[in-house]
Amino acid sequence: MPRYFLLFAFLLITIAASAGVVRGRVTDAQGGAALAFANVAVRSTTTSTATNEQGSYQLRLPAGQYELVFQYVGYKPRIEQVRVAGGDTATVLDVTLTSETYKLREVVVRSTDRDPAYAIIQQAQQWRRYHRREVAAFRARAYIKALGRFLEVPGKILGLVKVGPDFKPGIFYLSESVSDMSFRQPNVIQERMISSRVSGDTKGISFNRAGRGAGLNFYDNVLKSGFSERGFVSPIADGAMLFYKYELEGTSQQGGVTVHKIRVLPRRRTDPVFSSGYIYIVDGTWRIHSVSLNLDKNAQLDYVESFHIEQLFAPAPGPSDVWVIQSQKITVGFTAFGFKGNGYLTAVLSNYKVTPTYPNRPAPTTVAPPVAANEPAEAPVTRETAADIRKQKPKLAGLNREVRRQTKKAERDTAGLSIGKLKRGEVMLVEKGVNERDSSYWDSIRPIPLTEEEQKDYQVKDSTEVVRNSRPYQDSLDRVRNKLQPTSLLLGGYSYSNTFRKRQWYMAPVFNILNYNTVEGTVINPEFTYTQRTDDRRFYSITPAVRYGFSNELVSPSLSATWQYAPAKLARVSFRVGRFIENFDPHTQLTPFINSYYTLFENRNYAKLYRRDGAQLSYQTEATNGLTLQGTLSYYDRRELFNNTIDLLVDKPGRAFTPNEPVNDESPTGTSFGRNQSAAFELVASFRPGQRYISRPDGKYNLGSKYPTFVGIWRQGIGGVLGSDTRYTLLELGIRQTIEMGLLGTSSYKVAGGGFVGDPQLSFMDYRHFSGNRTYLAADFSQFQLLDYYRYSTRNNFLEAHYNHHFNGFFLNKVPLLRKLKWQEVASLNYLTTKEVGHYVEIGVGLEHIFKVVRLDFYTGLQSGRRVGTGLRVGIGF
């Protein structure tokens, strides 16, 4: 009997201690409208959630008495007592929030005074650097939900490409994820995804990532929205008053602190600024309480019509005087190529464990004069001058040192702040099984309840997933997708897919299949690629091709294949075998289409071709994070080719075709080689230090690095092997990087230098070539645009450099007419030095984003200080 009594008592204790659910709806007091994404937090704890688009919320809490704090930007916070019963019960608590009344105190003003908001913003600017670094490290639980929906779907994209049956109005993407994340100064964020769910795809893994929102820190001077190349000035940036006007709409008491509501207005809508909204500043500490800001069409967003962001901050748990972000909501409306829709991404952070930078808040240099004891609370006050405020700057001496000290301390605190051992550079780890949770798990852990639309999307897509993934269903969709569209065949080629078996057959576009040159005449070069994929990014592809020139009557069959067998290291093996008709410069900008046009219509046979028969074998792998190695071993029998036709469509008087022999300054006797054999080996090593990456069950995804990429190349001609006539060694080192420069735009550069060792024995195709351009059409704006294709190719030492700067509309956005066109300015500089060229420089200025996809540049070429040419170049420039 006692055993049964103990068992009964144990059951009672278990039921009493089990979690219950508090759910309800948060609405507006005036119209009863739902308050979407309002914050709901358990007072004096790290537990919080947010409402969904319909204003509904839910919290799963252990049995007990709680105080819930309901907050919404611009509304009065409300605290409600609630008792949570045990036994997995549900408690309904609906809450109505009223708009916050922000009162303006009477202020003694002078004729030269500005709005009181400017003094508050100046205080926030002075404390910005501290608040940006007041948290040395933290750990938190992040829940993220992302949704995208189509409102309108066109029949064809740009009237050319037919839209497939997969696209239709409604939700096209819905996912949820839960992660543990850690942060360390200056900006080291790591995550471990605990669970993930993608609507309609049980094998899918969400791409939600809390660290992606790191670019939306309003304590930074410039924020990146992710939808534009431009950065946007924070309302409390150091120079924000040059970009914004401010209006103090009032002050209120919230949770024991005084909060100022400040309206943010752009001085010029052409500037990279938020178009409207509010920022809420806490009096005395001058930190951000919350933000609600918008970007509109003036922001030059790419394919996005509207962008709205809300952030809500709250005190971190513990005695320290630091605040952390509780929730963030981003909503967008987009229009692109006939598609119209909207979506949102909401994130809730909870369960914080924080390491502050300072144990106590730094004191200001001078303290504001105290209010007299007998002065009424609502007595008029005199505005402080800008000079008075500057005297109250915080004492931040030693801030960097303190940040480093506390960060190292947090790194040693593996028990408190660690989310598990992640490798160096690994910013996110998604382990196997995160997508295997059932719906009951999500019902228990999901902090934001689903809306009716989201529930229906999960139910419909999950219940029909087996049918949608079945062979009959996929075959029915493939019959529609695989219909041949003449425009697709002309521009991008034709694909025939078997989705169920993950197979695809691809035929190259007409512009690649059919071309013309003076060596072969009309060329037909059909290429077909067969690709077989797996679920984890492994694949193999085979490409047979048969090239035929009608003038030289030469058949050139070939076969290429690639096998990627290691998704984590992206290791792959590839080979090519057969007969190939190649340009002497293997990396030329002179595409077959461009050369065909200039040959037929301009009497310019720029392409110089030769024949090679043989094979090559390549292997590529990422040996360690950031270090990629690629080795290629080849053997070819190479033969010189000659012009076989002078046919053209438009005859330019006084202009004749040139022989199929490149003219080169380092080969004054000519570049003719007759026939030779070449055995060669090439090793390319690319190293990007500090590379960040995401590990997922289906492979490794590299995210880049703040450091440049270093490239080393060793190309070796191997003499005496199978009759090889070449013997040379080419060594080359290079560096490339893209640099974000805030409001001034983005710069990119690449530099390469090296040369041949000793006295090389080689033919002209083995020279180090430089990608030039003699046409109006630019295939690559990061290369030379006025340089001859072959004239300065070298068998000696060389140094080349390329620099491009995209101003992202820094100047043109200030011109009303040009602002509407959304054109953006760009500048470039190209440099080359070799034994023969001396010092060659190209300077270019241009416009990009013309009709969204066109770039137009004007270049001037200088050789040893003497102008050698000018020209316009047009190409693709997104």
mmCIF file of C-alpha atoms in Angstrom, residues 138 140 142-144 177 179-183 187-193 207-217 220 224 328 345 347 349 427-428 692 694 703:
data_model
loop_
_atom_site.group_PDB
_atom_site.id
_atom_site.type_symbol
_atom_site.label_atom_id
_atom_site.label_comp_id
_atom_site.label_asym_id
_atom_site.label_seq_id
_atom_site.Cartn_x
_atom_site.Cartn_y
_atom_site.Cartn_z
ATOM 1 C CA PHE A 138 26.176 36.296 -24.890
ATOM 2 C CA ALA A 140 20.661 32.906 -26.510
ATOM 3 C CA ALA A 142 16.737 32.011 -31.411
ATOM 4 C CA TYR A 143 13.449 31.131 -33.063
ATOM 5 C CA ILE A 144 13.062 32.311 -36.656
ATOM 6 C CA SER A 177 13.992 27.005 -37.125
ATOM 7 C CA SER A 179 18.942 27.502 -32.837
ATOM 8 C CA ASP A 180 21.304 28.087 -29.973
ATOM 9 C CA MET A 181 23.537 31.010 -30.811
ATOM 10 C CA SER A 182 26.540 32.688 -29.224
ATOM 11 C CA PHE A 183 28.077 36.097 -29.800
ATOM 12 C CA ASN A 187 31.270 40.307 -34.390
ATOM 13 C CA VAL A 188 31.786 36.569 -33.945
ATOM 14 C CA ILE A 189 28.466 34.743 -34.190
ATOM 15 C CA GLN A 190 28.087 30.968 -34.055
ATOM 16 C CA GLU A 191 24.928 28.873 -34.213
ATOM 17 C CA ARG A 192 23.878 25.293 -33.743
ATOM 18 C CA MET A 193 20.529 24.528 -35.341
ATOM 19 C CA PHE A 207 18.233 28.511 -44.447
ATOM 20 C CA ASN A 208 17.189 30.740 -41.526
ATOM 21 C CA ARG A 209 20.188 32.104 -39.682
ATOM 22 C CA ALA A 210 20.204 34.521 -36.765
ATOM 23 C CA GLY A 211 23.663 35.782 -37.687
ATOM 24 C CA ARG A 212 22.296 37.091 -40.973
ATOM 25 C CA GLY A 213 20.637 39.925 -39.058
ATOM 26 C CA ALA A 214 23.990 41.187 -37.777
ATOM 27 C CA GLY A 215 24.011 43.747 -40.581
ATOM 28 C CA LEU A 216 20.945 45.447 -39.085
ATOM 29 C CA ASN A 217 22.536 46.854 -35.948
ATOM 30 C CA ASP A 220 26.503 50.771 -36.507
ATOM 31 C CA LYS A 224 22.856 46.772 -44.971
ATOM 32 C CA GLN A 328 13.083 41.674 -34.774
ATOM 33 C CA LEU A 345 11.026 37.237 -41.374
ATOM 34 C CA ALA A 347 13.060 36.388 -34.937
ATOM 35 C CA LEU A 349 15.620 35.712 -28.901
ATOM 36 C CA VAL A 427 29.575 29.951 -38.029
ATOM 37 C CA MET A 428 26.707 27.487 -38.125
ATOM 38 C CA ARG A 692 33.426 31.490 -42.620
ATOM 39 C CA ILE A 694 28.000 26.673 -42.681
ATOM 40 C CA LEU A 703 30.278 32.462 -46.820
#
